Coordinates of C-alpha atoms in Angstrom, one line a residue:
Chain A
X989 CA 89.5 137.0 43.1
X990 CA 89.8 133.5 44.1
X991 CA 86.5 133.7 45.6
X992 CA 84.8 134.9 42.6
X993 CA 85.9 131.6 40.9
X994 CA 84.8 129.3 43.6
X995 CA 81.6 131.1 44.9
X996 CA 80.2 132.2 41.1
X997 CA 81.9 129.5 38.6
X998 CA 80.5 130.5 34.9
X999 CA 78.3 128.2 33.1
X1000 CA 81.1 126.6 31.0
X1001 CA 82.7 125.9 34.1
X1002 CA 79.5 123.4 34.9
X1003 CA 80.2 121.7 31.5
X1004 CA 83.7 121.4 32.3
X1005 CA 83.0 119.9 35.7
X1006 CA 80.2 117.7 34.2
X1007 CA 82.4 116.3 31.7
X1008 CA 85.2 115.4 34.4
X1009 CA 82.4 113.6 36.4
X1010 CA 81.2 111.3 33.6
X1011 CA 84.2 110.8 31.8
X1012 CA 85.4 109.3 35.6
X1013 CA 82.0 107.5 35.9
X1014 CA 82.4 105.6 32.4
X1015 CA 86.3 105.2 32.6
X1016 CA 85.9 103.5 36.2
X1017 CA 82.9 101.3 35.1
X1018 CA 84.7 100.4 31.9
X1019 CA 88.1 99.7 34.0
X1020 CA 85.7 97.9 36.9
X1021 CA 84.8 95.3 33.7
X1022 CA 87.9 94.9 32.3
X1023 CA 89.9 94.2 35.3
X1024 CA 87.2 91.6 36.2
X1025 CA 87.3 90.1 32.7
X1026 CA 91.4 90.0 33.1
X1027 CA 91.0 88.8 36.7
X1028 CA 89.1 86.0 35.5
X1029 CA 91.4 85.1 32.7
X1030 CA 94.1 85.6 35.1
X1031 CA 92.4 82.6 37.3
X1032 CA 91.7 80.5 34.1
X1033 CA 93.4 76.7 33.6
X1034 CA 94.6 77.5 30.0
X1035 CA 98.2 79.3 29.6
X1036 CA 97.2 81.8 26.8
X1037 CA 94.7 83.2 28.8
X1038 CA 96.6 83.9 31.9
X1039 CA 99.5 84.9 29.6
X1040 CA 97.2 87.5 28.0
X1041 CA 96.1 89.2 31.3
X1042 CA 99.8 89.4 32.6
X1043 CA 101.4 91.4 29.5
X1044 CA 98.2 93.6 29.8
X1045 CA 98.9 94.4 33.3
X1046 CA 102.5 94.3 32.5
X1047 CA 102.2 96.8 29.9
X1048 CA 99.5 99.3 31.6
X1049 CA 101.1 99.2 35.0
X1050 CA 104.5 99.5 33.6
X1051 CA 104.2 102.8 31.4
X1052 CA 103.0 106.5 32.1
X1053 CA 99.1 107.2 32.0
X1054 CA 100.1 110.2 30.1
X1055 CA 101.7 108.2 27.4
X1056 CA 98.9 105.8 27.1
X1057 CA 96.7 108.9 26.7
X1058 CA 98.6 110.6 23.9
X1059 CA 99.4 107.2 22.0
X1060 CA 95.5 106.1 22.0
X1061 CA 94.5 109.4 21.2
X1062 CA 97.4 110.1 18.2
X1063 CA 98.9 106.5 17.6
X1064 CA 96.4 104.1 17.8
X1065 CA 94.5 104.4 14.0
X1066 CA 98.1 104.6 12.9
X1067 CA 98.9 101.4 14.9
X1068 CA 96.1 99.5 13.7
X1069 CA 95.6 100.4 10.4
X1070 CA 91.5 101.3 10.7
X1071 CA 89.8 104.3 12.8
X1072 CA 89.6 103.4 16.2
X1073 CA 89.1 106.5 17.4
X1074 CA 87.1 109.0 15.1
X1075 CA 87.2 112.7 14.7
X1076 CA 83.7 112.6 16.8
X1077 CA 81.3 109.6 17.8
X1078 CA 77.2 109.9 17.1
X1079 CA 75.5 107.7 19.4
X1080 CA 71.8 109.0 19.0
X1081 CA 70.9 112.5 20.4
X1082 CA 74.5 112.0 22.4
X1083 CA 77.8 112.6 20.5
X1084 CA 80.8 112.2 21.7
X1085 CA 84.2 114.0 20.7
X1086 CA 86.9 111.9 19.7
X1087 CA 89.2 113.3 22.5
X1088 CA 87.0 112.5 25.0
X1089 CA 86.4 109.5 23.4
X1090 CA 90.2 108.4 23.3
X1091 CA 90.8 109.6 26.9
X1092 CA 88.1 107.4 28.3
X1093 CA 89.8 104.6 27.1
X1094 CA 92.7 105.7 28.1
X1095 CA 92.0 106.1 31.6
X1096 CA 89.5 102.8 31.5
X1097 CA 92.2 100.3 29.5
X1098 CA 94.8 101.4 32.4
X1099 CA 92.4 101.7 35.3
X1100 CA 91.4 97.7 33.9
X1101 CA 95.0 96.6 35.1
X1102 CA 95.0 98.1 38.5
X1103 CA 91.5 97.0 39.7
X1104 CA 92.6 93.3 37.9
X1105 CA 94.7 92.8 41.1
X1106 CA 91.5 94.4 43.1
X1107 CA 89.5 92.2 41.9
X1108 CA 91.3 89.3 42.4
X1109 CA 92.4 90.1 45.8
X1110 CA 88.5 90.2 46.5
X1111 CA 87.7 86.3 44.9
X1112 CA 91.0 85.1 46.6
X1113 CA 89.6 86.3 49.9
X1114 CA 86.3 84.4 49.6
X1115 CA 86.7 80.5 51.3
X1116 CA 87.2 77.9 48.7
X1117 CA 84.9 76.1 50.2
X1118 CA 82.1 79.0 48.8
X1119 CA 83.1 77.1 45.3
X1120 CA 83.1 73.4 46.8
X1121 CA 79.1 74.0 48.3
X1122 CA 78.3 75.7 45.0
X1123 CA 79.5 72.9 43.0
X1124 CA 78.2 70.5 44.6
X1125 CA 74.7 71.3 44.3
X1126 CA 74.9 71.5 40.3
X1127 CA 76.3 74.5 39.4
X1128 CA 78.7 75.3 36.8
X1129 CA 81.5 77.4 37.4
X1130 CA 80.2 80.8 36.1
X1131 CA 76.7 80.8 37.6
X1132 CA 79.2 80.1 41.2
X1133 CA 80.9 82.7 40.0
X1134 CA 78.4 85.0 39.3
X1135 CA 75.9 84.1 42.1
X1136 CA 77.4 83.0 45.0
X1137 CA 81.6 84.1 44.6
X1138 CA 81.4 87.8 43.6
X1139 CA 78.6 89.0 45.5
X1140 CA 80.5 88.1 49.0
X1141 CA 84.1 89.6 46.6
X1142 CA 82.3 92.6 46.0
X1143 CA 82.6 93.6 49.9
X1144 CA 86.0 93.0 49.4
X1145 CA 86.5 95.0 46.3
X1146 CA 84.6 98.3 47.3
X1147 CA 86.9 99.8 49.9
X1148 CA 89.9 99.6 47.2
X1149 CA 87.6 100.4 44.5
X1150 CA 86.4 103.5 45.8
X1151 CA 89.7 105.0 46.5
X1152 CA 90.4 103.7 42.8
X1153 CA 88.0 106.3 41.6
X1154 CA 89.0 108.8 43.8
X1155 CA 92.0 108.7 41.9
X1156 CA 90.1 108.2 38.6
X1157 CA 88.1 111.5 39.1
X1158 CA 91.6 113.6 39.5
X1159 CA 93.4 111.7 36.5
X1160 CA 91.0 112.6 34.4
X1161 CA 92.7 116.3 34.4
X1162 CA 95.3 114.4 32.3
X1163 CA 92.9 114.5 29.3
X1164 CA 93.6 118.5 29.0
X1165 CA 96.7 117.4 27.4
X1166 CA 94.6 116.1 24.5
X1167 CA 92.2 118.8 24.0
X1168 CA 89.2 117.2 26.3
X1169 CA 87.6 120.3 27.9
X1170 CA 87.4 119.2 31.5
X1171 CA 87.6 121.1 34.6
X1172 CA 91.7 121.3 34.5
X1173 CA 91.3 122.4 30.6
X1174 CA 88.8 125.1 32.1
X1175 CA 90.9 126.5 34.0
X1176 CA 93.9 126.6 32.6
X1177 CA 92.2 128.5 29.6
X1178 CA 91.3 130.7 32.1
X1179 CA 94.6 131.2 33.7
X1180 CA 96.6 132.1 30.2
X1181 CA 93.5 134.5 29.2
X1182 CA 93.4 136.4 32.2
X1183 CA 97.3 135.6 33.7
X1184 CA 96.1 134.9 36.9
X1185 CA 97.5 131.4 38.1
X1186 CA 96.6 131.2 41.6
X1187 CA 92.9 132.0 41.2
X1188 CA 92.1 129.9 38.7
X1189 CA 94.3 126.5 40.3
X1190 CA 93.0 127.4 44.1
X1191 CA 89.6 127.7 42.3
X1192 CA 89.8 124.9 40.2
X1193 CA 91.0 122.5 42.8
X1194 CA 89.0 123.8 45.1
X1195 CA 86.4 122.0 42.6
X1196 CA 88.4 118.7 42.7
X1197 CA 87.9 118.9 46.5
X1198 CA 84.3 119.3 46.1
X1199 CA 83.9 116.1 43.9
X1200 CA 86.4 114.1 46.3
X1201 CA 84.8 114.7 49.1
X1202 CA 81.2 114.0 48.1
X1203 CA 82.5 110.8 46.8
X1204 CA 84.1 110.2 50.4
X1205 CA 80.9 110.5 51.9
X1206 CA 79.4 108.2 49.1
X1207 CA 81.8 105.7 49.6
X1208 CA 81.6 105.6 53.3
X1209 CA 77.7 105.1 53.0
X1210 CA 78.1 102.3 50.3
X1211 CA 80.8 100.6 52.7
X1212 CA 78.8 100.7 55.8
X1213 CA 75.8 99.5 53.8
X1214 CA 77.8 96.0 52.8
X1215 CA 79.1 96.2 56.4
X1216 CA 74.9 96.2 57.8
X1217 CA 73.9 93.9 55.3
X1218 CA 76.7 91.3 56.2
X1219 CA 75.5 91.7 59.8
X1220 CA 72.3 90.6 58.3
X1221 CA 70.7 94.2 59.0
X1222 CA 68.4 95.6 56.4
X1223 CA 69.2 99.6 56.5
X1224 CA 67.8 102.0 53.2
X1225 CA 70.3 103.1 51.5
X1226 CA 69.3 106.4 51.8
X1227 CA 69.5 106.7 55.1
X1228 CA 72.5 105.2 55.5
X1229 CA 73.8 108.3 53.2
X1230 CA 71.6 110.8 55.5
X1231 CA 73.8 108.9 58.4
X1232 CA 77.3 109.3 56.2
X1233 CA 76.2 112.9 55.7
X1234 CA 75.7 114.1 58.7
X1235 CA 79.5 115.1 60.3
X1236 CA 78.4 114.0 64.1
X1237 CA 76.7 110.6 63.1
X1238 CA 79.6 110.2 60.6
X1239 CA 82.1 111.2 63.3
X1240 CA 80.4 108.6 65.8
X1241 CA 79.5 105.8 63.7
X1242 CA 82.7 105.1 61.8
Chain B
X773 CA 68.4 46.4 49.5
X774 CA 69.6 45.2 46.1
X775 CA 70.3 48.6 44.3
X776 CA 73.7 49.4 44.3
X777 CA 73.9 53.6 44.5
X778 CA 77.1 54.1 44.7
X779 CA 80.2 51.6 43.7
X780 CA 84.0 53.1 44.2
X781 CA 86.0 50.0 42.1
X782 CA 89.9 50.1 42.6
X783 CA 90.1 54.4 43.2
X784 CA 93.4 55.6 43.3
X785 CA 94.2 59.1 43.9
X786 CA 97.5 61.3 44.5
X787 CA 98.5 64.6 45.4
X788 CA 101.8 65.0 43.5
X789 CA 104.2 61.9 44.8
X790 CA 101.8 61.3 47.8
X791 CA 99.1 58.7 47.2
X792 CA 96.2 59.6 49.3
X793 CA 93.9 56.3 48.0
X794 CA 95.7 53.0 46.8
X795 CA 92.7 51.1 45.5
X796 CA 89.9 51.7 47.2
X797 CA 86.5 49.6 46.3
X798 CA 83.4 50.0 48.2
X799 CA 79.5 49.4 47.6
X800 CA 77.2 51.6 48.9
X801 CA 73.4 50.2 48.8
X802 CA 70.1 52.4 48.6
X803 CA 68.3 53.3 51.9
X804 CA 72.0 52.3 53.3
X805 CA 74.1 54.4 56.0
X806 CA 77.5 53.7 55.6
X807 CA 80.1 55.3 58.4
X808 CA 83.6 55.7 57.1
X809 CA 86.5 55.7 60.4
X810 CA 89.8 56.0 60.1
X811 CA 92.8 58.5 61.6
X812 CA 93.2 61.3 60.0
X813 CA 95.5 61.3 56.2
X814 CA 93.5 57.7 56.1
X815 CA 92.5 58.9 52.9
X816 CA 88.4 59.0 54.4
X817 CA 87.9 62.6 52.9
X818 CA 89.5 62.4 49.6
X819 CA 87.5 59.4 48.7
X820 CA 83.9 61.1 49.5
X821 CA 85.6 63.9 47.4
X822 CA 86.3 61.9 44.5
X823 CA 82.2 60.5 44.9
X824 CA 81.0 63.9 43.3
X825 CA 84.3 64.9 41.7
X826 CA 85.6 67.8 43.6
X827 CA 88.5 65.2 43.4
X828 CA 89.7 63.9 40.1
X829 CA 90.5 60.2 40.6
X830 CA 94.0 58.4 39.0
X831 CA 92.9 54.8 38.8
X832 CA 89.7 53.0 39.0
X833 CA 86.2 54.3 38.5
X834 CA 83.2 55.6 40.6
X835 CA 79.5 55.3 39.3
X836 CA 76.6 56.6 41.1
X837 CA 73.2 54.9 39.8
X838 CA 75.0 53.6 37.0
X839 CA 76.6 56.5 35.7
X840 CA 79.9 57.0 35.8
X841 CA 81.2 59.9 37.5
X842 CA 83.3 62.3 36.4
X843 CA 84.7 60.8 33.1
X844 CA 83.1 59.3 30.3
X845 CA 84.2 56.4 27.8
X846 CA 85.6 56.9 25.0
X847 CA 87.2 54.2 22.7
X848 CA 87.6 51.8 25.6
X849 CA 89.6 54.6 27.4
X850 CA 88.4 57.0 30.4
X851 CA 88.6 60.9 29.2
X852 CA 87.5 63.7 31.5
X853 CA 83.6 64.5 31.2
X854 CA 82.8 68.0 30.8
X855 CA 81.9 70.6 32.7
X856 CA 78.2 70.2 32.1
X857 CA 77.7 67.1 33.0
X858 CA 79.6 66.4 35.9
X859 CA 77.2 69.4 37.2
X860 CA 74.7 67.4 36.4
X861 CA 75.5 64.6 38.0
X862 CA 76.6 66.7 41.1
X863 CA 72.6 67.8 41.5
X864 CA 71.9 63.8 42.2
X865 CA 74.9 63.6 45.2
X866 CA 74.5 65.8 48.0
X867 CA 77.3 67.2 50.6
X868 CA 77.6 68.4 53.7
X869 CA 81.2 69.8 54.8
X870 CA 83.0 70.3 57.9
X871 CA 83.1 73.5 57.9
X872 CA 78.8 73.8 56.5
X873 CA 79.7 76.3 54.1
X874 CA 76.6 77.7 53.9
X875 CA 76.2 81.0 51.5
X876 CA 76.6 84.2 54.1
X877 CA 75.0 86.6 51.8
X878 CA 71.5 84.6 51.8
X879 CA 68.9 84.0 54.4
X880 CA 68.7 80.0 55.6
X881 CA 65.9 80.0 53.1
X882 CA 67.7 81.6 50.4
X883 CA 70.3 79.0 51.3
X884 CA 68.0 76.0 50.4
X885 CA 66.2 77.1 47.5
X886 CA 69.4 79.0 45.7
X887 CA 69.7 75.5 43.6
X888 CA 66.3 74.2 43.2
X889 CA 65.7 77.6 41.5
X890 CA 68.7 78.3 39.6
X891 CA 70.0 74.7 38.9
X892 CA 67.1 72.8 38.5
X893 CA 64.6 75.6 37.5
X894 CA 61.7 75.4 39.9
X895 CA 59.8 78.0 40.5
X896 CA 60.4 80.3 43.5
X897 CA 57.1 79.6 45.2
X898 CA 57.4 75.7 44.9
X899 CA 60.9 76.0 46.2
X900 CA 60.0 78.3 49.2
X901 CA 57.6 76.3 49.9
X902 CA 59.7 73.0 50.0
X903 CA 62.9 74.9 52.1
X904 CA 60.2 76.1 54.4
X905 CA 59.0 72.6 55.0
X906 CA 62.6 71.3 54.5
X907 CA 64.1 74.2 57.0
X908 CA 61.2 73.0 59.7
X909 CA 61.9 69.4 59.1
X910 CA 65.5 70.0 61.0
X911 CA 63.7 72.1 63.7
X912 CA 64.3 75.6 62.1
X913 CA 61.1 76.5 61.1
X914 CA 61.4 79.7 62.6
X915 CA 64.7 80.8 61.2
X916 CA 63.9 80.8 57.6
X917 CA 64.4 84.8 57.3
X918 CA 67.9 84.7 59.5
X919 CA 71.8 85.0 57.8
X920 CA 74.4 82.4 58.5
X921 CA 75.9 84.7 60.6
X922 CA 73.0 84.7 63.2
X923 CA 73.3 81.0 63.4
X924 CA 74.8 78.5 66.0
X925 CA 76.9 75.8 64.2
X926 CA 74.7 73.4 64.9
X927 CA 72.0 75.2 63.3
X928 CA 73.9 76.5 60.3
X929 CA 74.7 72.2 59.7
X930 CA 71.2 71.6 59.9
X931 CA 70.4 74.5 57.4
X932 CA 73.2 72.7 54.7
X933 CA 71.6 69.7 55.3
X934 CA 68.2 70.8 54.4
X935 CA 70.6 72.7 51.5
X936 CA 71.5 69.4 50.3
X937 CA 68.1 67.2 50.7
X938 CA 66.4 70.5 48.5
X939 CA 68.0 68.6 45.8
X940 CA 66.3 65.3 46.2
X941 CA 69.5 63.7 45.7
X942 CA 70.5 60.1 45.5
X943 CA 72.9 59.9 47.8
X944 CA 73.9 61.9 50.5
X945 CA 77.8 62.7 51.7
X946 CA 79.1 64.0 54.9
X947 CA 82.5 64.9 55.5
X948 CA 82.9 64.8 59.1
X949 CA 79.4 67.0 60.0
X950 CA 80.1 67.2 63.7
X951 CA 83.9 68.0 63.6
X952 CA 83.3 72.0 63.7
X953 CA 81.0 72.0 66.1
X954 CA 81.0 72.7 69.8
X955 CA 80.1 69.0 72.1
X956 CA 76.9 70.3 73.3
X957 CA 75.5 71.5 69.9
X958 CA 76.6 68.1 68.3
X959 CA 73.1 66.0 69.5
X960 CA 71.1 68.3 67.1
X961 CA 72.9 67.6 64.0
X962 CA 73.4 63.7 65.0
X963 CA 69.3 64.0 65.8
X964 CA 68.7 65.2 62.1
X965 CA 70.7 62.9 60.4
X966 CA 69.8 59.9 62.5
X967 CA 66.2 60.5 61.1
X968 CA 67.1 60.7 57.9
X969 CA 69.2 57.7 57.8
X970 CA 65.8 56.2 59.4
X971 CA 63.6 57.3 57.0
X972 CA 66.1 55.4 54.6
X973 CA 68.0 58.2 53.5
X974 CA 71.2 56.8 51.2
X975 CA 74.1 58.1 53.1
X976 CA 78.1 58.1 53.8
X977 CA 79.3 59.4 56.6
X978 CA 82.9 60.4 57.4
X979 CA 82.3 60.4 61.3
X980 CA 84.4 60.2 64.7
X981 CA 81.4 59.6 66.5
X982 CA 80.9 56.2 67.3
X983 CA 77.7 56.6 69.0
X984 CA 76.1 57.7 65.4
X985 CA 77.2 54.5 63.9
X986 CA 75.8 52.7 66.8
X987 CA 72.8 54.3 66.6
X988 CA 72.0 54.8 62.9
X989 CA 75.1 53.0 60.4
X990 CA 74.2 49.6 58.7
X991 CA 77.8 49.2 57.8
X992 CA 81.4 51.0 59.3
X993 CA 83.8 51.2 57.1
X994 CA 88.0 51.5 58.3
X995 CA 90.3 53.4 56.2
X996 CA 93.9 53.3 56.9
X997 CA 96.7 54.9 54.7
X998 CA 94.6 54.7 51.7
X999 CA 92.9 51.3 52.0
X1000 CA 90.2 49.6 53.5
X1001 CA 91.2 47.7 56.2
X1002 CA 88.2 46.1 57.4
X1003 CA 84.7 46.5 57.2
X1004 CA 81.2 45.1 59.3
X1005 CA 78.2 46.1 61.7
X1006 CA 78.8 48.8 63.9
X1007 CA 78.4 45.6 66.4
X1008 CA 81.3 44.1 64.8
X1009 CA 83.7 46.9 65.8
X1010 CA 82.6 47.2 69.2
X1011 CA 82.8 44.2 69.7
X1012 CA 85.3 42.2 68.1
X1013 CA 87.1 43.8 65.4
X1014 CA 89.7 41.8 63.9
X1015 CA 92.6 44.2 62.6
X1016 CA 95.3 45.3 65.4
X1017 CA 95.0 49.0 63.8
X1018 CA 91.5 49.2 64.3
X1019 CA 91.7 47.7 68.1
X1020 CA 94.1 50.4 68.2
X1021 CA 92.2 53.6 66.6
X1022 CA 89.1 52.3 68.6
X1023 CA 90.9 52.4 71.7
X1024 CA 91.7 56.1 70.8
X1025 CA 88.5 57.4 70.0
X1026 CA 85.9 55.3 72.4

């Protein structure tokens, strides 16, 4: 029964759907950095830099996820001539498989050349004149960066960025394809054990709807929190995500 | 009145083929309000630009207390200065802009003690301390806790100039302070800096308002297509300025 497999989902399932979440979590962050780092270069005076940041977006925009999956996962140690991704990774108490390993990468590296253009969308929009007032009392470029330019970006950046991971969290079913044993990898197991497709995918993306939509309401309280604090309103963030919650405030307030 | 603050010596500037300044020299003195006139493309901005370097000069040089700005010598020719130091130099120059450009994401306070802080390395409480008695200096004592946003444009101008004065700088530039701002709101600004140029404040002024130079410039200064055209008391150019343009421009504005 479909209902079985959303109303009583097995304890593996839970890993599964843990694994999706945090692979997302670290493959966003990671792609959050990178596209800031190539946004930045992309903004720099010298040519080599900007060059480099426009064949990496070149390259990651311009070719399948799924390919850059299987070739960091397969080809990459072959590529480079050293391990860059190991059979499994010991951090501590935490180890990671070298699948999962890979397919965060994967997903972060390409994620990197999408939120690039995010990113500097967001700095674009911020007045020049931001840069000019900052300079002119003393500081260097990088403290006006970091200080006084991306904190007003960052408003800018979060609407896009959000439905970037909204995206993130339902690409990361990819990584089935490489062995990773996510919430897609779950279920499909499931399906070819048992033969029964529709309850396991209705289940299964009845999960991915689940994770979505909590992010929606997430999202919508982080976005109305910038939107307060620009107004010069200090409002908890906890209650704006009590407010966000809550389908008649949320309905009203939007 | 001997100390020479700032001295402009032959400046030449050009956007592409255009040249904005043709050799521009000009003396400013301590504890000496200088008004710059002119119609607008005159060239008035670009040259308070090039004072602190947000404008990289072609020709000539520009020192402020004796140090050159912007560029340093180096076997008998001029090379670009770096980074670092034209900061540093920036924290002893001081501007206010058109447009205020105060930062939106901090409280007025925040606004005046952002640099002192994280520039010069005071400590927070001596820097509150000096924007709150900076803050109630230009008659917003009581808006210390309030975002730019909550601000009338006269008030946000006064909260960049007590930005700027934070810094104890050398020299104070204004880029045409009142320009932005509603008529009725422009008395309070005009209030503020008529003190300070009374209380022997070094300052140049790019300013349509004549009644300001009346009131509170030792020397006016008239820029036309690049040059200096003519220069004198502010009694001078009311009452008999030599140079048909400046009759004319006069005749304009008054």
């Amino acid at each position: 029964m479909v209902w079985e497999r959303i109303a009583h989902p097995d304890h593996v399932f839970f890993i599964a759907l843990t694994r999706t979440v945090y692979v997302a979590v670290i493959a966003q962050f990671m792609g959050v950095v990178l596209g800031l780092i190539a946004a930045l270069m992309r903004m720099s005076k010298l040519y080599p830099m900007r060059l480099l940041s426009g064949i990496y977006v070149w390259i990651f925009r311009g070719t399948p996820l799924l390919v850059q999956i299987f070739f960091i996962y397969y080809g990459s140690n072959q590529l480079l001539g050293f391990t860059l991704i190991p059979n499994a990774l010991h951090l501590g108490f935490f180890s990671l498989d070298g699948a999962i390993l890979a397919g965060i990468l994967a997903l972060g590296i390409n994620e990197g050349a999408y939120m690039r253009e995010i990113v500097r969308a967001g700095i674009d929009s911020i007045d020049k004149g931001q840069m000019e007032a900052a300079k002119s009392l003393g500081m260097r470029y990088g403290m006006a960066m970091r200080r006084i330019v991306l904190p007003q970006a960052a408003r800018v950046i979060v609407p896009p960025l959000g439905n970037e991971f909204n995206n993130m969290l339902k690409n990361t079913s990819l990584l089935f394809t490489i062995g990773v044993y996510e919430m897609f990898a779950d279920a499909e197991i499931g399906y070819s054990n048992s033969f029964l497709p529709a309850e396991y995918f209705l289940g299964v993306a009845f999960w991915y709807l689940v994770l979505t939509t909590v992010w929606t309401f997430i999202q919508a309280a982080i976005e109305r929190n910038l939107a307060a604090s620009e107004r010069g309103e200090e409002i908890p963030f906890f209650e704006r995500l009590q407010a966000a919650w809550n389908p008649v405030t949320a309905w009203r307030t939007r | 009145m001997t100390d020479v603050v700032m001295r402009a010596e032959d400046v030449h500037k050009r956007f592409g083929r255009l040249e904005v300044l043709k050799g521009v020299s000009l003396d400013v003195q301590q504890r000496e309000t200088v008004c710059i006139i002119g119609p607008s493309g005159s060239g008035k901005t670009t040259f308070i630009r090039c004072i602190n370097h947000l404008e990289k000069i072609d020709g000539g040089r520009i020192t402020v207390n004796g140090h050159l700005i912007g560029y340093r010598q180096k076997e008998g020719k001029l090379v670009e200065d770096s980074e670092k130091s034209v900061a540093r130099q920036r924290t002893q120059i001081g501007m206010v802009f058109q447009r205020f450009n105060l930062f939106p994401h901090k409280t007025a306070l925040e606004n005046v003690t952002e640099a002192p802080v994280h520039v010069l390395g005071h400590s927070k409480e001596q820097a509150a301390e000096e924007g709150v008695r900076l803050l109630t200096r230009v008659g917003l004592g009581d808006k210390c806790d309030t975002y730019p946003g909550k601000l009338s444009g006269g008030q946000q101008q006064r909260v960049a100039i007590a930005r700027s004065l934070a810094m104890r700088p050398a020299l104070i530039l204004f880029d045409e302070p009142t320009s932005a701002l509603d008529p009725e709101v422009t008395g309070e600004v005009l209030t503020v800096m008529e003190e300070l140029a009374h209380e022997g404040m070094t300052m140049i002024v790019v300013t349509h308002e004549m009644g300001f130079a009346r009131e509170a410039a030792d020397r006016v200064v008239m820029m036309d297509e690049g040059v200096i055209i003519e220069e004198g008391t502010p009694e001078h150019f009311f009452e008999a300025p030599e140079q048909e343009r400046t009759k004319q421009f006069l005749s304009k504005i008054l």
